[in-house]
Amino acid sequence: MYKIFFSLFFKRLDPEQAHHLAFRWIRLAARVPVLRTFLAAALAPRHKELRTEALGLRMHGPFGLAAGFDKNAVGIDGMAMLGFDHVEIGTVTGEPQPGNPKQRLFRLVEDRALINRMGFNNDGSLRVAARLASRTPVFRTVVGVNIGKTKAVPEEEAVADYVKSAERLAPYADYLVVNVSSPNTPGLRDLQATEALRPLLSAVREAADRTASARRVPLLVKIAPDLADEDVDAVADLAVELGLDGIIATNTTIAREGLGLKSGPALVKETGGLSGAPLKERSLEVLRRLYARVGDRITLVGVGGVENAEDAWQRILAGATLVQGYSAFIYEGPFYARAIHKGLAARLRTSPYATLADAVGADVRKTA
């Protein structure tokens, strides 16, 4: 039903316009008590066998919404209503910014992919923090906060910019993510180099501890799929050295070659980060490499090309305790999370693993 609606309606709209319209409907539905209860019952049924503990947090399941959909923390309950076990808001920057000029979001329908060069358009950490502080949750869900660098801030002042966001947002975050992997902010990916990443993560850790002193806020870093294998290893080693809580693998890719893209050359040539199905293989490779390096010492989050339950299951077997989706949600619609939960529960029942935690990294351990 949704696929017909998508073809007849959403596909005809500008992608960013369609996003705002659909998100508005989701938020409105979440404000109506009877309607949201009905929708949550239909779209977010719970499976006891999928209950997950990660980052010191208890979740209904392992599947969450990746950063980028709810940039400003305006629709957390709506996304929980649709069945996402955790919702990662952002990316939020130290200062408000409009992002890059439009058009900046493109659908590659034949490839079930997106290209975006949004440029961290958001309300800024001060306003987002105020919104989180005043929030009265309707549905219990874990809220992650993804922070990035303000575009106008020079690279030598990047640490201070991240610290500003961490100080403001850590008190309201169930976990905090340092995003150094978006391709749409000039110079941002340079911060993935360990010599730049070490002081950045250390400073954010100190800021989070200072401003959320009553508890330890888990800290993760989100990396790009375009890192060379040796750089993936270097980030993994640094994460262990610094006592980081997790790594999110992966962000969007700037690659176009070798992905088997079917969409027309005009679309494929658009600059920005590509997400969705074509990213599936590389994000899984990076995840496997990370798990082989760090094992169970830190939590891994698998994201990139997760279209269905089989994709989510493969991420878990490759080492992910948590899995996230975004692009496939655009193509699959409101039953996306429900289908993944149902499929994961079925796979777990027919697997040799007693719990989901037992399955984490199982494929990598077999080949070790």
Short mmCIF file of C-alpha atoms in Angstrom, two decimals:
data_model
loop_
_atom_site.label_atom_id
_atom_site.label_comp_id
_atom_site.label_asym_id
_atom_site.label_seq_id
_atom_site.Cartn_x
_atom_site.Cartn_y
_atom_site.Cartn_z
CA MET A 1 0.00 0.00 0.00
CA TYR A 2 2.73 2.46 1.00
CA LYS A 3 4.76 1.68 -2.12
CA ILE A 4 1.79 2.61 -4.30
CA PHE A 5 1.33 5.83 -2.30
CA PHE A 6 5.04 6.57 -2.61
CA SER A 7 4.97 6.12 -6.40
CA LEU A 8 1.81 8.16 -6.89
CA PHE A 9 2.49 10.96 -4.41
CA PHE A 10 5.84 11.25 -2.60
CA LYS A 11 7.88 10.40 -5.68
CA ARG A 12 6.39 13.43 -7.45
CA LEU A 13 7.41 15.82 -4.68
CA ASP A 14 10.81 17.36 -4.12
CA PRO A 15 12.54 14.96 -1.69
CA GLU A 16 13.10 17.57 1.01
CA GLN A 17 9.51 18.80 0.72
CA ALA A 18 8.26 15.22 0.97
CA HIS A 19 10.38 14.67 4.07
CA HIS A 20 8.97 17.72 5.85
CA LEU A 21 5.41 16.75 4.92
CA ALA A 22 5.72 13.15 6.07
CA PHE A 23 7.49 14.17 9.27
CA ARG A 24 4.75 16.71 10.00
CA TRP A 25 2.11 13.98 9.67
CA ILE A 26 4.08 11.71 12.02
CA ARG A 27 4.38 14.46 14.63
CA LEU A 28 0.70 15.33 14.38
CA ALA A 29 -0.34 11.69 14.81
CA ALA A 30 1.86 11.42 17.91
CA ARG A 31 0.01 14.33 19.51
CA VAL A 32 -3.41 12.62 19.37
CA PRO A 33 -3.68 10.25 22.37
CA VAL A 34 -6.05 7.63 20.92
CA LEU A 35 -4.44 7.67 17.48
CA ARG A 36 -0.89 7.36 18.76
CA THR A 37 -1.86 4.46 21.02
CA PHE A 38 -3.47 2.65 18.08
CA LEU A 39 -0.52 3.31 15.78
CA ALA A 40 2.04 2.22 18.37
CA ALA A 41 0.13 -1.01 18.94
CA ALA A 42 0.09 -1.69 15.18
CA LEU A 43 3.58 -0.49 14.27
CA ALA A 44 5.61 -1.10 17.42
CA PRO A 45 4.65 -4.48 18.90
CA ARG A 46 7.25 -5.70 21.38
CA HIS A 47 9.23 -8.91 21.09
CA LYS A 48 10.65 -9.96 24.46
CA GLU A 49 13.45 -11.94 22.85
CA LEU A 50 14.77 -8.77 21.19
CA ARG A 51 15.26 -6.80 24.40
CA THR A 52 18.70 -5.29 24.27
CA GLU A 53 21.19 -3.88 26.74
CA ALA A 54 23.80 -1.61 25.20
CA LEU A 55 25.81 1.38 26.38
CA GLY A 56 24.47 0.70 29.88
CA LEU A 57 20.94 1.30 28.57
CA ARG A 58 17.93 -1.01 28.25
CA MET A 59 16.03 -0.93 24.99
CA HIS A 60 12.98 -2.72 23.60
CA GLY A 61 15.14 -3.97 20.75
CA PRO A 62 18.32 -3.27 18.78
CA PHE A 63 16.88 -1.26 15.90
CA GLY A 64 16.92 2.53 15.90
CA LEU A 65 16.61 5.58 13.69
CA ALA A 66 19.89 7.01 12.43
CA ALA A 67 20.75 10.69 12.76
CA GLY A 68 19.56 12.99 10.00
CA PHE A 69 15.83 12.41 10.04
CA ASP A 70 15.01 14.36 13.20
CA LYS A 71 17.70 17.02 13.21
CA ASN A 72 16.14 19.24 15.86
CA ALA A 73 14.53 16.84 18.37
CA VAL A 74 11.00 17.77 17.32
CA GLY A 75 9.56 14.30 16.62
CA ILE A 76 11.12 11.78 19.02
CA ASP A 77 7.78 10.41 20.22
CA GLY A 78 6.54 10.11 16.66
CA MET A 79 9.49 7.98 15.65
CA ALA A 80 9.15 5.84 18.80
CA MET A 81 5.49 5.40 17.88
CA LEU A 82 6.64 3.94 14.55
CA GLY A 83 8.68 1.30 16.36
CA PHE A 84 12.25 2.61 16.51
CA ASP A 85 13.92 1.35 19.69
CA HIS A 86 16.21 4.35 19.90
CA VAL A 87 16.15 7.69 18.11
CA GLU A 88 19.35 9.55 17.30
CA ILE A 89 18.69 13.24 16.76
CA GLY A 90 20.93 15.69 14.91
CA THR A 91 23.42 16.34 13.62
CA VAL A 92 23.38 19.39 15.94
CA THR A 93 26.06 22.07 15.66
CA GLY A 94 27.30 24.63 18.16
CA GLU A 95 25.53 27.45 16.32
CA PRO A 96 22.34 27.42 14.22
CA GLN A 97 22.90 27.17 10.49
CA PRO A 98 20.69 26.91 7.40
CA GLY A 99 22.79 24.28 5.66
CA ASN A 100 23.72 24.24 2.00
CA PRO A 101 21.64 25.83 -0.75
CA LYS A 102 18.69 23.85 -2.12
CA GLN A 103 18.29 21.49 -3.98
CA ARG A 104 20.37 19.36 -1.65
CA LEU A 105 18.54 16.04 -1.36
CA PHE A 106 18.10 13.59 -4.24
CA ARG A 107 16.38 10.21 -4.57
CA LEU A 108 18.01 7.44 -6.57
CA VAL A 109 14.85 5.34 -6.71
CA GLU A 110 16.26 2.62 -8.95
CA ASP A 111 19.08 2.14 -6.47
CA ARG A 112 16.94 2.57 -3.35
CA ALA A 113 19.39 5.25 -2.31
CA LEU A 114 19.67 8.93 -1.45
CA ILE A 115 22.28 11.58 -2.09
CA ASN A 116 22.33 14.47 0.34
CA ARG A 117 24.44 17.55 0.79
CA MET A 118 22.28 19.06 3.50
CA GLY A 119 25.22 20.61 5.36
CA PHE A 120 24.06 20.11 8.96
CA ASN A 121 21.01 22.38 8.72
CA ASN A 122 19.74 22.66 12.31
CA ASP A 123 18.56 24.99 15.06
CA GLY A 124 21.84 24.93 16.97
CA SER A 125 22.75 23.27 20.25
CA LEU A 126 21.25 25.96 22.52
CA ARG A 127 17.72 25.65 21.08
CA VAL A 128 17.87 21.87 20.75
CA ALA A 129 19.03 21.55 24.37
CA ALA A 130 16.12 23.72 25.52
CA ARG A 131 13.73 21.55 23.52
CA LEU A 132 15.08 18.36 25.09
CA ALA A 133 14.99 19.91 28.56
CA SER A 134 11.30 20.78 28.23
CA ARG A 135 10.29 17.47 26.65
CA THR A 136 7.72 15.25 28.38
CA PRO A 137 8.10 11.82 26.78
CA VAL A 138 4.99 9.96 25.68
CA PHE A 139 6.81 6.77 24.69
CA ARG A 140 9.85 5.36 26.46
CA THR A 141 12.75 5.38 24.04
CA VAL A 142 16.49 5.95 24.15
CA VAL A 143 17.55 9.31 22.72
CA GLY A 144 20.99 9.72 21.21
CA VAL A 145 22.39 13.14 20.34
CA ASN A 146 24.70 13.48 17.34
CA ILE A 147 26.94 16.58 17.31
CA GLY A 148 29.02 18.10 14.52
CA LYS A 149 31.08 21.15 13.64
CA THR A 150 29.54 24.50 12.74
CA LYS A 151 30.52 25.23 9.14
CA ALA A 152 31.72 28.78 9.84
CA VAL A 153 34.04 27.63 12.62
CA PRO A 154 37.63 27.16 11.40
CA GLU A 155 39.21 23.76 11.85
CA GLU A 156 41.59 24.98 14.55
CA GLU A 157 38.54 25.95 16.68
CA ALA A 158 36.62 22.73 16.01
CA VAL A 159 37.29 21.22 19.44
CA ALA A 160 35.81 24.24 21.23
CA ASP A 161 32.75 24.10 18.97
CA TYR A 162 32.13 20.43 19.75
CA VAL A 163 32.70 21.08 23.45
CA LYS A 164 30.08 23.85 23.40
CA SER A 165 27.50 21.42 21.99
CA ALA A 166 28.52 18.66 24.40
CA GLU A 167 28.19 20.95 27.42
CA ARG A 168 24.71 22.01 26.34
CA LEU A 169 23.37 18.64 25.20
CA ALA A 170 25.04 15.94 27.32
CA PRO A 171 22.66 16.45 30.29
CA TYR A 172 19.72 15.44 28.07
CA ALA A 173 21.36 12.70 25.99
CA ASP A 174 21.12 8.99 26.70
CA TYR A 175 24.25 8.77 24.57
CA LEU A 176 26.36 11.28 22.66
CA VAL A 177 27.86 10.85 19.17
CA VAL A 178 30.76 12.83 17.72
CA ASN A 179 30.18 13.08 13.98
CA VAL A 180 33.44 13.58 12.09
CA SER A 181 32.36 11.76 8.96
CA SER A 182 29.82 13.82 7.05
CA PRO A 183 31.17 14.76 3.60
CA ASN A 184 29.10 17.96 3.49
CA THR A 185 31.05 20.19 5.88
CA PRO A 186 34.44 21.21 4.43
CA GLY A 187 37.36 19.76 6.36
CA LEU A 188 35.20 17.73 8.72
CA ARG A 189 36.50 14.32 7.64
CA ASP A 190 40.05 15.47 8.35
CA LEU A 191 39.10 15.15 12.01
CA GLN A 192 38.96 11.35 11.60
CA ALA A 193 42.75 11.27 11.57
CA THR A 194 43.81 9.96 14.97
CA GLU A 195 46.09 12.92 15.72
CA ALA A 196 43.05 15.24 15.40
CA LEU A 197 40.50 12.79 16.77
CA ARG A 198 42.29 12.05 20.06
CA PRO A 199 42.14 15.61 21.50
CA LEU A 200 38.61 16.10 20.15
CA LEU A 201 37.17 12.98 21.78
CA SER A 202 39.07 13.63 25.00
CA ALA A 203 37.69 17.16 25.22
CA VAL A 204 34.12 16.06 24.51
CA ARG A 205 34.43 13.31 27.12
CA GLU A 206 35.59 15.84 29.72
CA ALA A 207 32.78 18.25 28.80
CA ALA A 208 30.13 15.54 29.10
CA ASP A 209 31.49 14.41 32.48
CA ARG A 210 31.60 17.99 33.72
CA THR A 211 28.05 18.94 32.74
CA ALA A 212 26.28 15.62 33.35
CA SER A 213 28.10 14.76 36.57
CA ALA A 214 25.28 12.66 38.03
CA ARG A 215 25.82 9.91 35.43
CA ARG A 216 28.26 8.87 32.76
CA VAL A 217 26.93 9.71 29.30
CA PRO A 218 28.11 7.08 26.77
CA LEU A 219 30.26 8.60 24.02
CA LEU A 220 30.51 7.22 20.48
CA VAL A 221 32.18 8.33 17.26
CA LYS A 222 30.64 7.98 13.78
CA ILE A 223 33.04 7.13 10.98
CA ALA A 224 32.93 7.15 7.19
CA PRO A 225 32.86 4.08 4.94
CA ASP A 226 35.53 5.73 2.80
CA LEU A 227 38.28 5.30 5.38
CA ALA A 228 41.13 3.04 4.32
CA ASP A 229 41.28 -0.23 6.24
CA GLU A 230 44.37 0.86 8.18
CA ASP A 231 42.54 4.04 9.24
CA VAL A 232 39.56 1.98 10.41
CA ASP A 233 42.01 -0.01 12.54
CA ALA A 234 43.55 3.19 13.88
CA VAL A 235 40.15 4.57 14.95
CA ALA A 236 39.29 1.24 16.57
CA ASP A 237 42.56 1.25 18.54
CA LEU A 238 42.03 4.86 19.58
CA ALA A 239 38.48 4.13 20.76
CA VAL A 240 39.76 1.35 23.00
CA GLU A 241 42.66 3.49 24.25
CA LEU A 242 40.36 6.37 25.22
CA GLY A 243 37.71 4.14 26.77
CA LEU A 244 35.14 5.20 24.20
CA ASP A 245 31.77 3.50 24.53
CA GLY A 246 31.11 2.82 20.87
CA ILE A 247 31.64 3.35 17.16
CA ILE A 248 28.91 3.91 14.58
CA ALA A 249 29.75 2.37 11.22
CA THR A 250 29.08 3.98 8.86
CA ASN A 251 28.09 7.41 7.59
CA THR A 252 27.35 8.16 3.92
CA THR A 253 29.89 7.61 1.14
CA ILE A 254 31.35 9.98 -1.43
CA ALA A 255 32.15 6.99 -3.67
CA ARG A 256 30.19 6.38 -6.87
CA GLU A 257 32.36 3.90 -8.76
CA GLY A 258 32.00 0.20 -8.10
CA LEU A 259 28.59 0.50 -6.48
CA GLY A 260 26.60 -0.74 -9.48
CA LEU A 261 24.42 2.34 -9.57
CA LYS A 262 21.53 2.15 -12.03
CA SER A 263 20.23 5.72 -11.76
CA GLY A 264 20.92 8.20 -14.53
CA PRO A 265 24.34 9.88 -14.71
CA ALA A 266 22.92 13.31 -13.86
CA LEU A 267 21.73 12.03 -10.48
CA VAL A 268 24.79 9.92 -9.79
CA LYS A 269 27.07 12.90 -10.40
CA GLU A 270 25.37 15.03 -7.72
CA THR A 271 27.83 15.86 -4.97
CA GLY A 272 27.18 14.81 -1.40
CA GLY A 273 26.93 11.65 0.64
CA LEU A 274 25.26 8.61 -0.81
CA SER A 275 23.24 6.37 1.52
CA GLY A 276 20.98 3.39 1.13
CA ALA A 277 21.29 -0.01 -0.51
CA PRO A 278 24.54 0.62 -2.46
CA LEU A 279 26.34 1.25 0.84
CA LYS A 280 25.38 -2.16 2.21
CA GLU A 281 28.52 -4.12 1.32
CA ARG A 282 31.13 -1.58 2.43
CA SER A 283 29.40 -0.70 5.71
CA LEU A 284 29.26 -4.41 6.53
CA GLU A 285 32.97 -4.80 5.70
CA VAL A 286 33.89 -1.93 8.02
CA LEU A 287 31.73 -3.38 10.78
CA ARG A 288 33.38 -6.80 10.50
CA ARG A 289 36.82 -5.21 10.57
CA LEU A 290 35.96 -3.18 13.65
CA TYR A 291 34.62 -6.18 15.53
CA ALA A 292 37.67 -8.25 14.65
CA ARG A 293 39.75 -5.44 16.14
CA VAL A 294 37.79 -4.52 19.27
CA GLY A 295 35.61 -7.56 20.00
CA ASP A 296 33.22 -6.95 22.87
CA ARG A 297 35.27 -4.18 24.45
CA ILE A 298 33.13 -1.43 22.94
CA THR A 299 29.64 -1.29 21.43
CA LEU A 300 29.35 -1.23 17.64
CA VAL A 301 26.37 0.26 15.82
CA GLY A 302 25.75 -0.93 12.26
CA VAL A 303 24.17 1.47 9.80
CA GLY A 304 24.23 1.80 6.02
CA GLY A 305 22.07 -0.13 3.56
CA VAL A 306 19.86 -1.77 6.20
CA GLU A 307 16.73 -2.45 4.17
CA ASN A 308 15.20 -5.47 5.88
CA ALA A 309 15.49 -7.97 8.71
CA GLU A 310 18.13 -10.02 6.91
CA ASP A 311 20.35 -6.93 6.60
CA ALA A 312 19.87 -6.18 10.31
CA TRP A 313 20.64 -9.81 11.21
CA GLN A 314 23.83 -9.74 9.13
CA ARG A 315 24.91 -6.59 10.99
CA ILE A 316 24.40 -8.35 14.32
CA LEU A 317 26.35 -11.43 13.22
CA ALA A 318 29.11 -9.07 12.04
CA GLY A 319 29.43 -7.47 15.47
CA ALA A 320 26.73 -4.82 15.85
CA THR A 321 24.88 -4.73 19.15
CA LEU A 322 22.68 -1.96 17.76
CA VAL A 323 21.51 -1.40 14.18
CA GLN A 324 20.15 1.78 12.61
CA GLY A 325 18.25 2.68 9.46
CA TYR A 326 17.16 5.80 7.64
CA SER A 327 17.19 5.72 3.82
CA ALA A 328 15.20 2.49 3.56
CA PHE A 329 12.52 4.06 5.78
CA ILE A 330 11.84 6.50 2.94
CA TYR A 331 11.17 3.61 0.57
CA GLU A 332 9.57 1.12 2.97
CA GLY A 333 7.30 3.46 4.91
CA PRO A 334 5.71 3.19 8.37
CA PHE A 335 5.92 -0.62 8.63
CA TYR A 336 9.71 -0.56 8.21
CA ALA A 337 10.65 -1.03 11.88
CA ARG A 338 7.83 -3.51 12.50
CA ALA A 339 9.01 -5.73 9.64
CA ILE A 340 12.59 -5.67 10.88
CA HIS A 341 11.60 -6.58 14.43
CA LYS A 342 9.37 -9.42 13.25
CA GLY A 343 12.07 -10.78 10.95
CA LEU A 344 14.79 -10.52 13.59
CA ALA A 345 12.67 -12.38 16.13
CA ALA A 346 12.03 -15.14 13.58
CA ARG A 347 15.72 -15.44 12.72
CA LEU A 348 16.73 -15.59 16.36
CA ARG A 349 14.20 -18.39 17.06
CA THR A 350 15.61 -20.55 14.26
CA SER A 351 19.26 -19.74 15.03
CA PRO A 352 21.65 -21.62 17.33
CA TYR A 353 21.81 -18.59 19.64
CA ALA A 354 19.83 -18.40 22.86
CA THR A 355 19.82 -14.60 22.93
CA LEU A 356 20.46 -11.74 20.57
CA ALA A 357 23.59 -10.89 22.56
CA ASP A 358 24.96 -14.36 21.82
CA ALA A 359 24.61 -13.68 18.08
CA VAL A 360 26.61 -10.44 18.16
CA GLY A 361 29.83 -10.99 16.22
CA ALA A 362 29.24 -14.72 15.78
CA ASP A 363 30.25 -14.76 12.11
CA VAL A 364 33.49 -12.92 12.82
CA ARG A 365 34.38 -15.20 15.73
CA LYS A 366 33.94 -18.25 13.48
CA THR A 367 36.61 -16.99 11.09
CA ALA A 368 39.01 -15.70 13.72
#
